[in-house]
Short mmCIF file of C-alpha atoms in Angstrom, two decimals:
data_model
loop_
_atom_site.label_atom_id
_atom_site.label_comp_id
_atom_site.label_asym_id
_atom_site.label_seq_id
_atom_site.Cartn_x
_atom_site.Cartn_y
_atom_site.Cartn_z
CA MET N 1 0.00 0.00 0.00
CA ILE N 2 1.29 3.41 -0.98
CA VAL N 3 0.99 6.21 1.62
CA GLU N 4 0.28 9.59 0.05
CA PHE N 5 1.77 12.88 1.40
CA ASP N 6 2.07 16.36 0.11
CA VAL N 7 5.46 18.06 0.57
CA ASP N 8 4.53 19.83 3.81
CA GLN N 9 3.05 16.68 5.31
CA LEU N 10 6.11 14.58 4.46
CA THR N 11 8.45 17.26 5.79
CA GLY N 12 6.47 17.46 9.05
CA TYR N 13 6.42 13.66 9.33
CA ILE N 14 10.21 13.42 8.94
CA ARG N 15 10.69 16.30 11.40
CA ASP N 16 8.56 14.47 13.98
CA LEU N 17 10.62 11.30 13.51
CA LEU N 18 13.86 13.19 14.14
CA GLU N 19 12.52 14.97 17.21
CA GLN N 20 11.15 11.75 18.75
CA ASP N 21 14.52 9.96 18.57
CA ALA N 22 16.13 10.33 22.04
CA ASN N 23 19.63 9.80 20.60
CA LEU N 24 19.23 12.85 18.37
CA ARG N 25 17.90 15.23 21.06
CA ASN N 26 21.16 15.44 23.00
CA LEU N 27 24.34 14.45 21.19
CA ARG N 28 27.94 15.46 20.54
CA VAL N 29 29.40 15.37 17.01
CA ILE N 30 33.13 15.62 16.27
CA GLY N 31 34.31 16.92 12.91
CA GLU N 32 36.51 19.36 11.01
CA LEU N 33 35.29 22.94 10.82
CA PHE N 34 34.77 23.80 7.16
CA ASP N 35 32.95 27.09 7.24
CA PHE N 36 32.05 29.66 9.88
CA LYS N 37 29.81 32.66 9.23
CA VAL N 38 28.35 35.15 11.71
CA HIS N 39 25.04 36.54 10.44
CA SER N 40 23.99 40.14 11.11
CA SER N 41 21.25 38.73 13.36
CA GLY N 42 23.92 37.31 15.67
CA HIS N 43 23.26 33.68 14.70
CA VAL N 44 26.28 31.63 13.57
CA TYR N 45 26.14 29.18 10.66
CA PHE N 46 28.88 26.63 10.01
CA THR N 47 29.62 23.20 8.57
CA ILE N 48 31.61 20.31 9.99
CA LEU N 49 33.12 17.58 7.81
CA GLY N 50 33.64 13.87 8.23
CA LYS N 51 35.68 11.66 5.91
CA GLU N 52 32.80 11.21 3.43
CA SER N 53 30.02 13.54 4.59
CA ARG N 54 29.22 16.96 5.96
CA LEU N 55 26.76 18.36 8.50
CA ASN N 56 25.24 21.85 8.50
CA CYS N 57 25.01 23.51 11.92
CA VAL N 58 23.48 26.62 13.42
CA LEU N 59 24.35 28.30 16.72
CA PHE N 60 21.74 30.82 17.83
CA LYS N 61 22.68 34.24 19.16
CA SER N 62 21.92 33.39 22.79
CA ASP N 63 24.53 30.59 22.74
CA ALA N 64 26.93 32.19 20.26
CA ARG N 65 27.83 34.93 22.76
CA ASP N 66 29.80 32.35 24.76
CA VAL N 67 31.99 31.32 21.79
CA PRO N 68 35.25 33.30 21.39
CA LYS N 69 36.52 34.28 17.92
CA TRP N 70 38.92 31.35 17.67
CA PRO N 71 37.32 28.91 15.13
CA GLN N 72 39.18 28.64 11.84
CA LYS N 73 38.79 26.46 8.80
CA GLY N 74 40.40 23.08 9.43
CA ASP N 75 40.04 23.13 13.22
CA LEU N 76 38.85 19.90 14.84
CA VAL N 77 35.83 20.69 17.04
CA ALA N 78 33.16 18.95 19.10
CA VAL N 79 29.62 20.31 18.70
CA GLU N 80 26.88 19.60 21.25
CA GLY N 81 23.18 20.03 20.48
CA ARG N 82 20.21 18.33 18.79
CA ILE N 83 19.32 17.21 15.28
CA GLY N 84 16.33 18.91 13.68
CA LEU N 85 14.76 19.58 10.28
CA TYR N 86 14.68 23.03 8.64
CA PRO N 87 11.41 22.93 6.62
CA PRO N 88 12.10 25.82 4.16
CA ARG N 89 15.07 23.86 2.77
CA GLY N 90 13.87 20.37 3.59
CA ALA N 91 17.27 19.58 5.11
CA TYR N 92 18.30 18.31 8.50
CA GLN N 93 20.90 20.21 10.55
CA LEU N 94 22.50 20.31 13.97
CA TYR N 95 21.10 22.96 16.31
CA ALA N 96 24.21 23.58 18.40
CA ARG N 97 24.36 24.67 22.04
CA ARG N 98 28.10 24.45 22.57
CA LEU N 99 31.24 24.48 20.44
CA VAL N 100 34.45 23.05 21.93
CA PRO N 101 37.95 23.01 20.35
CA ILE N 102 39.81 19.70 20.21
CA GLY N 103 42.90 20.33 18.08
CA GLN N 104 46.00 21.82 19.77
CA GLY N 105 46.05 24.97 17.64
CA ALA N 106 42.39 25.73 18.30
CA ILE N 107 42.73 25.04 22.01
CA ALA N 108 45.72 27.37 22.34
CA ARG N 109 43.96 30.20 20.46
CA ALA N 110 40.76 29.72 22.46
CA LYS N 111 42.62 29.83 25.77
CA GLU N 112 44.55 32.99 24.91
CA GLU N 113 41.53 34.85 23.58
CA LEU N 114 39.48 33.85 26.64
CA ARG N 115 42.33 34.87 28.94
CA LEU N 116 42.53 38.33 27.39
CA ARG N 117 38.75 38.80 27.56
CA LEU N 118 38.48 37.71 31.21
CA GLU N 119 41.55 39.73 32.13
CA LYS N 120 39.91 42.80 30.59
CA GLU N 121 36.84 42.13 32.77
CA GLY N 122 39.10 42.13 35.84
CA LEU N 123 38.46 38.49 36.70
CA PHE N 124 42.15 37.89 37.47
CA ASP N 125 42.66 41.15 39.40
CA ILE N 126 45.00 40.53 42.34
CA ARG N 127 42.81 42.79 44.49
CA LEU N 128 40.09 40.11 44.36
CA LYS N 129 42.35 37.50 45.97
CA ARG N 130 41.23 36.47 49.48
CA PRO N 131 43.67 35.34 52.20
CA ILE N 132 43.75 31.65 53.04
CA PRO N 133 42.71 30.95 56.69
CA LYS N 134 45.70 30.25 58.93
CA LEU N 135 43.87 27.56 60.94
CA PRO N 136 41.20 25.95 58.70
CA LEU N 137 38.95 23.53 60.57
CA LYS N 138 36.83 22.39 57.60
CA ALA N 139 37.98 22.14 53.98
CA ALA N 140 36.27 20.96 50.78
CA VAL N 141 38.35 18.95 48.29
CA ILE N 142 36.88 19.16 44.77
CA THR N 143 38.31 16.38 42.61
CA SER N 144 37.81 12.83 41.37
CA PRO N 145 37.19 10.58 44.41
CA THR N 146 39.25 7.78 42.83
CA GLY N 147 42.26 9.76 41.60
CA ALA N 148 45.74 10.16 43.09
CA ALA N 149 45.10 13.85 43.88
CA VAL N 150 42.60 13.17 46.67
CA LYS N 151 44.99 10.66 48.26
CA ASP N 152 47.81 13.23 48.17
CA VAL N 153 45.66 15.87 49.89
CA ILE N 154 44.48 13.44 52.59
CA LYS N 155 48.05 12.29 53.27
CA VAL N 156 49.46 15.80 53.58
CA SER N 157 46.58 17.08 55.73
CA SER N 158 46.79 14.10 58.12
CA VAL N 159 50.48 14.77 58.73
CA ARG N 160 50.42 18.57 58.88
CA PHE N 161 47.04 19.44 60.44
CA PRO N 162 44.72 16.47 61.15
CA GLN N 163 42.41 18.76 63.16
CA CYS N 164 40.91 19.96 59.84
CA GLU N 165 37.86 18.03 58.62
CA LEU N 166 37.96 17.15 54.91
CA ILE N 167 34.77 17.08 52.80
CA ILE N 168 35.28 15.35 49.45
CA VAL N 169 33.11 16.89 46.70
CA PRO N 170 33.35 14.47 43.73
CA CYS N 171 33.47 15.60 40.11
CA LEU N 172 34.90 14.64 36.73
CA VAL N 173 38.31 16.18 36.04
CA GLN N 174 38.85 14.99 32.46
CA GLY N 175 36.90 14.86 29.21
CA LEU N 176 34.24 16.97 27.50
CA ASP N 177 31.75 16.47 30.35
CA ALA N 178 34.22 17.60 33.02
CA PRO N 179 33.52 21.39 32.88
CA LYS N 180 29.84 20.96 33.75
CA SER N 181 30.71 18.49 36.52
CA ILE N 182 33.31 20.85 38.02
CA VAL N 183 30.90 23.81 37.94
CA ASN N 184 28.21 21.75 39.71
CA ALA N 185 30.71 20.68 42.38
CA LEU N 186 31.78 24.29 42.98
CA ARG N 187 28.12 25.28 43.40
CA LYS N 188 27.64 22.58 46.05
CA VAL N 189 30.35 24.20 48.18
CA GLN N 190 27.98 26.99 49.22
CA TYR N 191 25.76 24.45 51.03
CA ILE N 192 28.54 23.12 53.31
CA ASP N 193 28.11 24.72 56.76
CA GLY N 194 31.18 26.10 58.50
CA LEU N 195 33.47 25.70 55.49
CA ASP N 196 36.74 27.65 55.73
CA VAL N 197 38.50 26.87 52.44
CA ALA N 198 38.17 24.81 49.24
CA LEU N 199 40.80 22.96 47.18
CA LEU N 200 40.34 22.25 43.46
CA VAL N 201 42.93 19.62 42.56
CA ARG N 202 43.84 17.21 39.79
CA GLY N 203 46.88 15.00 39.28
CA GLY N 204 49.29 15.12 36.37
CA GLY N 205 48.53 14.13 32.80
CA SER N 206 48.84 15.54 29.28
CA ARG N 207 48.16 19.21 28.65
CA ASP N 208 44.91 18.23 26.88
CA ASP N 209 43.69 16.63 30.11
CA LEU N 210 43.74 20.06 31.78
CA SER N 211 41.50 21.69 29.14
CA PRO N 212 38.39 21.57 31.41
CA PHE N 213 40.12 24.01 33.75
CA ASP N 214 40.41 26.54 30.89
CA ASP N 215 36.65 26.44 30.30
CA GLU N 216 34.98 29.83 30.81
CA ALA N 217 32.18 28.45 33.02
CA VAL N 218 34.74 26.75 35.28
CA VAL N 219 36.89 29.88 35.55
CA ARG N 220 33.90 32.02 36.52
CA ALA N 221 32.70 29.40 39.04
CA VAL N 222 36.16 29.42 40.67
CA ARG N 223 36.03 33.19 41.04
CA LEU N 224 32.49 33.01 42.49
CA CYS N 225 33.39 30.33 45.06
CA PRO N 226 31.96 31.56 48.43
CA VAL N 227 35.14 30.66 50.37
CA PRO N 228 38.84 31.14 49.51
CA ILE N 229 39.90 28.55 46.95
CA VAL N 230 43.32 26.96 46.32
CA THR N 231 44.09 25.15 43.06
CA GLY N 232 46.65 22.41 42.46
CA LEU N 233 46.29 21.25 38.88
CA GLY N 234 48.71 19.08 36.92
CA HIS N 235 52.48 19.53 37.08
CA ASP N 236 54.88 22.38 37.85
CA ILE N 237 54.87 23.72 34.29
CA ASP N 238 51.08 23.78 33.88
CA LEU N 239 49.08 26.99 34.45
CA THR N 240 45.37 27.03 33.69
CA LEU N 241 42.89 29.91 33.63
CA ALA N 242 41.31 28.42 36.76
CA ASP N 243 44.69 28.90 38.49
CA LEU N 244 44.64 32.58 37.52
CA ALA N 245 41.13 33.01 38.95
CA ALA N 246 41.84 31.19 42.22
CA ASP N 247 42.81 32.97 45.43
CA LEU N 248 46.00 30.89 45.54
CA HIS N 249 47.43 28.35 43.13
CA ALA N 250 50.06 25.67 43.62
CA PRO N 251 51.89 23.52 41.05
CA THR N 252 50.59 20.15 42.34
CA PRO N 253 47.83 18.76 44.62
CA SER N 254 50.38 18.03 47.38
CA ALA N 255 51.74 21.57 47.18
CA ALA N 256 48.19 22.96 47.36
CA ALA N 257 47.61 20.96 50.57
CA GLU N 258 50.92 22.16 52.05
CA ARG N 259 49.97 25.79 51.39
CA THR N 260 46.50 25.28 52.88
CA PHE N 261 47.20 23.28 56.04
CA PRO N 262 49.64 24.66 58.66
CA ASP N 263 52.38 22.53 60.23
CA ARG N 264 51.04 21.60 63.67
CA PHE N 265 54.55 20.99 65.05
CA ALA N 266 55.66 24.46 63.97
CA LEU N 267 52.54 25.86 65.64
CA LEU N 268 53.39 23.99 68.86
CA HIS N 269 56.93 25.35 68.77
CA SER N 270 55.57 28.87 68.30
CA LEU N 271 53.25 28.41 71.28
CA GLU N 272 56.16 27.30 73.46
CA ASN N 273 58.15 30.36 72.42
CA LEU N 274 55.13 32.58 73.12
CA LYS N 275 54.70 31.01 76.55
CA SER N 276 58.33 31.71 77.42
CA ALA N 277 58.13 35.28 76.14
CA MET N 278 54.93 35.96 78.10
CA THR N 279 56.45 34.52 81.30
CA ARG N 280 59.56 36.67 80.94
CA GLY N 281 57.44 39.72 80.19
CA VAL N 282 55.21 39.26 83.24
CA LYS N 283 58.21 38.72 85.53
CA THR N 284 59.99 41.77 84.17
CA ARG N 285 56.88 43.92 84.62
CA LEU N 286 56.40 42.66 88.18
CA ASN N 287 60.03 43.35 89.07
CA GLU N 288 59.75 46.87 87.67
CA ARG N 289 56.62 47.58 89.72
CA THR N 290 58.19 46.10 92.89
CA SER N 291 61.30 48.22 92.44
CA ARG N 292 59.21 51.33 91.94
CA LEU N 293 57.17 50.66 95.08
CA GLU N 294 60.34 50.12 97.11
CA HIS N 295 61.69 53.42 95.84
CA ILE N 296 58.49 55.23 96.82
CA PHE N 297 58.56 53.59 100.26
CA CYS N 298 62.13 54.74 100.89
CA TYR N 299 61.23 58.25 99.75
CA ILE N 300 58.32 58.40 102.19
CA GLN N 301 60.53 57.11 105.04
CA ASN N 302 62.96 59.93 104.38
CA ILE N 303 60.12 62.44 104.62
CA VAL N 304 58.90 60.93 107.87
CA ASN N 305 62.34 61.38 109.42
CA ASP N 306 62.19 65.13 108.76
CA LYS N 307 61.95 67.13 112.04
CA TYR N 308 59.00 69.18 110.86
CA LEU N 309 56.94 66.10 110.00
CA TRP N 310 57.99 64.20 113.11
CA ARG N 311 55.29 66.06 115.05
CA ASN N 312 52.67 64.36 112.84
CA ARG N 313 54.07 60.93 113.59
CA SER N 314 50.73 59.26 114.31
CA LEU N 315 49.25 60.51 111.04
CA LEU N 316 52.30 59.38 109.09
CA GLU N 317 52.24 55.96 110.70
CA SER N 318 48.60 55.57 109.73
CA LEU N 319 49.38 56.57 106.16
CA SER N 320 52.34 54.19 106.12
CA ARG N 321 50.20 51.27 107.23
CA GLU N 322 47.58 52.09 104.62
CA LEU N 323 50.27 52.29 101.94
CA ALA N 324 51.68 48.92 103.01
CA LYS N 325 48.25 47.32 102.75
CA ASN N 326 47.63 48.78 99.29
CA THR N 327 51.07 47.70 98.16
CA GLN N 328 50.52 44.16 99.43
CA ARG N 329 47.15 43.95 97.63
CA LYS N 330 48.75 45.09 94.38
CA VAL N 331 51.57 42.55 94.68
CA GLU N 332 49.14 39.71 95.47
CA SER N 333 46.95 40.70 92.54
CA HIS N 334 49.90 40.62 90.13
CA LYS N 335 51.09 37.30 91.57
CA LEU N 336 47.63 35.78 91.04
CA SER N 337 47.51 37.03 87.41
CA LEU N 338 50.97 35.61 86.78
CA ALA N 339 50.00 32.24 88.27
CA ARG N 340 46.91 32.04 86.06
CA ALA N 341 48.92 32.89 82.94
CA VAL N 342 51.60 30.30 83.78
CA ASP N 343 48.93 27.63 84.46
CA GLY N 344 47.24 28.36 81.15
CA LEU N 345 50.47 28.14 79.18
CA ASP N 346 51.53 25.04 81.11
CA GLY N 347 48.34 23.28 79.96
CA ALA N 348 49.50 23.56 76.32
CA SER N 349 52.96 22.10 77.04
CA PRO N 350 53.88 18.84 75.22
CA LEU N 351 55.13 17.40 78.53
CA LYS N 352 51.74 18.11 80.06
CA ILE N 353 50.12 16.17 77.21
CA LEU N 354 52.50 13.25 77.82
CA SER N 355 51.66 13.28 81.52
CA LYS N 356 47.98 12.66 80.62
CA GLY N 357 48.79 9.27 79.13
CA PHE N 358 49.56 10.29 75.54
CA ALA N 359 52.77 9.15 73.85
CA TYR N 360 55.18 10.48 71.22
CA CYS N 361 56.33 8.07 68.48
CA ARG N 362 59.44 8.15 66.33
CA ASP N 363 61.38 5.72 64.15
CA GLU N 364 64.85 4.38 64.85
CA GLU N 365 66.37 7.39 63.09
CA LYS N 366 64.53 9.68 65.54
CA ASN N 367 62.11 11.01 62.90
CA LYS N 368 58.68 11.82 64.33
CA ILE N 369 55.76 9.53 63.42
CA SER N 370 52.38 11.28 63.34
CA SER N 371 50.39 8.94 61.09
CA ALA N 372 49.93 5.19 60.59
CA LEU N 373 50.72 5.81 56.93
CA GLN N 374 54.36 6.54 57.89
CA VAL N 375 55.13 3.06 59.26
CA THR N 376 55.30 -0.39 57.69
CA LEU N 377 54.70 -3.83 59.13
CA GLY N 378 57.80 -5.18 60.85
CA GLU N 379 59.30 -1.73 61.38
CA ASN N 380 60.86 -0.97 64.77
CA ILE N 381 59.67 2.21 66.47
CA VAL N 382 60.34 4.07 69.74
CA VAL N 383 57.40 5.20 71.91
CA GLN N 384 58.14 7.99 74.39
CA PHE N 385 56.12 8.28 77.61
CA ILE N 386 56.45 10.92 80.31
CA ASP N 387 58.70 8.63 82.38
CA GLY N 388 60.74 6.88 79.70
CA ASP N 389 60.90 5.24 76.26
CA ILE N 390 59.98 1.78 75.01
CA LYS N 391 60.94 0.05 71.79
CA ALA N 392 58.27 -1.73 69.78
CA CYS N 393 57.78 -3.56 66.51
CA VAL N 394 54.76 -2.88 64.20
CA THR N 395 52.87 -6.15 63.78
CA ASP N 396 49.53 -4.86 62.50
CA LYS N 397 47.87 -1.68 61.18
CA VAL N 398 44.19 -0.99 61.79
CA PRO N 399 42.55 1.79 59.70
CA VAL N 400 40.51 4.32 61.66
CA ASP N 401 37.89 6.70 60.34
CA ARG N 402 39.48 10.17 60.41
CA ARG N 403 36.23 11.74 61.58
CA LEU N 404 36.44 9.71 64.77
CA LEU N 405 39.97 10.95 65.34
CA ASP N 406 38.87 14.51 64.92
#
């Protein structure tokens, strides 16, 4: 049986078939850019080539604003959008939403043109950089949950400052879908209560692997992060646009963690020095006041011995007793303040901590051990208590949830 259509009916029928196919409503097509024309209306028309075919594409004005002026004939690109039919010509075409460079030349041009545009907007202005908290107690780590970067950050933080709680915010860090995933992860940061800082990290790889961090949406999301953000992306020689937008950037994930988390042992040493300085200061101040009071007392005694004032001996003796009482009260008050300050500083002393039943571990070469990750089975270690040391051998390692330790 022959089905009869007129031209409009057949065109509409084919259009409905294309629109009903789920595979054609959201797809990505890779090809070589053959033509690229910007219409006066703001819409962009272009063609991408395969080995034996071509595909006409249109990018409407609302989406074309996000495309820099980098595309050139011969560039390899990925186009995202949907397939539809244009009835006036009776031809199918790709209605594009996004145009992404793939070839090295196109990527380099796109990055430089985007950098200049964002720099002109002031997105990389150094005056926008926020200081990183000196003692962060909660940090978000935005990265792949299965990559080496998250392990590096956890290892460094557990050694340097285990008091900080880590919140892993998972996202893709590679591929064409990575920019959207990274932006969504950065948006989730605003819903984490009590967050002090965020780290955006990714391990090493090829330069192409870091392309998601040069995406405009990612760069803007980094700048809009509600808390100070530190980036550690790739290797020492890599510098992405996300690095330029961050409050602080480091060459690697481990370096980013080192610049975010303070060294707890250095902090303890500083506290000990501060305690000593405060004790010396209080003692010096007390000695100065005591010396001054003694000088005043001697001066008054000399006045009392004067013949003219001798007649008022009873009055002077009364004044002398009152002065002695006031002096004694002042001295006792200062002694009490000094005792409280010394007690407070003594509570932070490492020896005080040892006296409470805690121990200090080190290996046979006297290097400190602050994490189970630093020792291996069969290794000999030295455990220091308040009253002496013991030598031990590691026979087993039991993992402990870091949240319980905190």
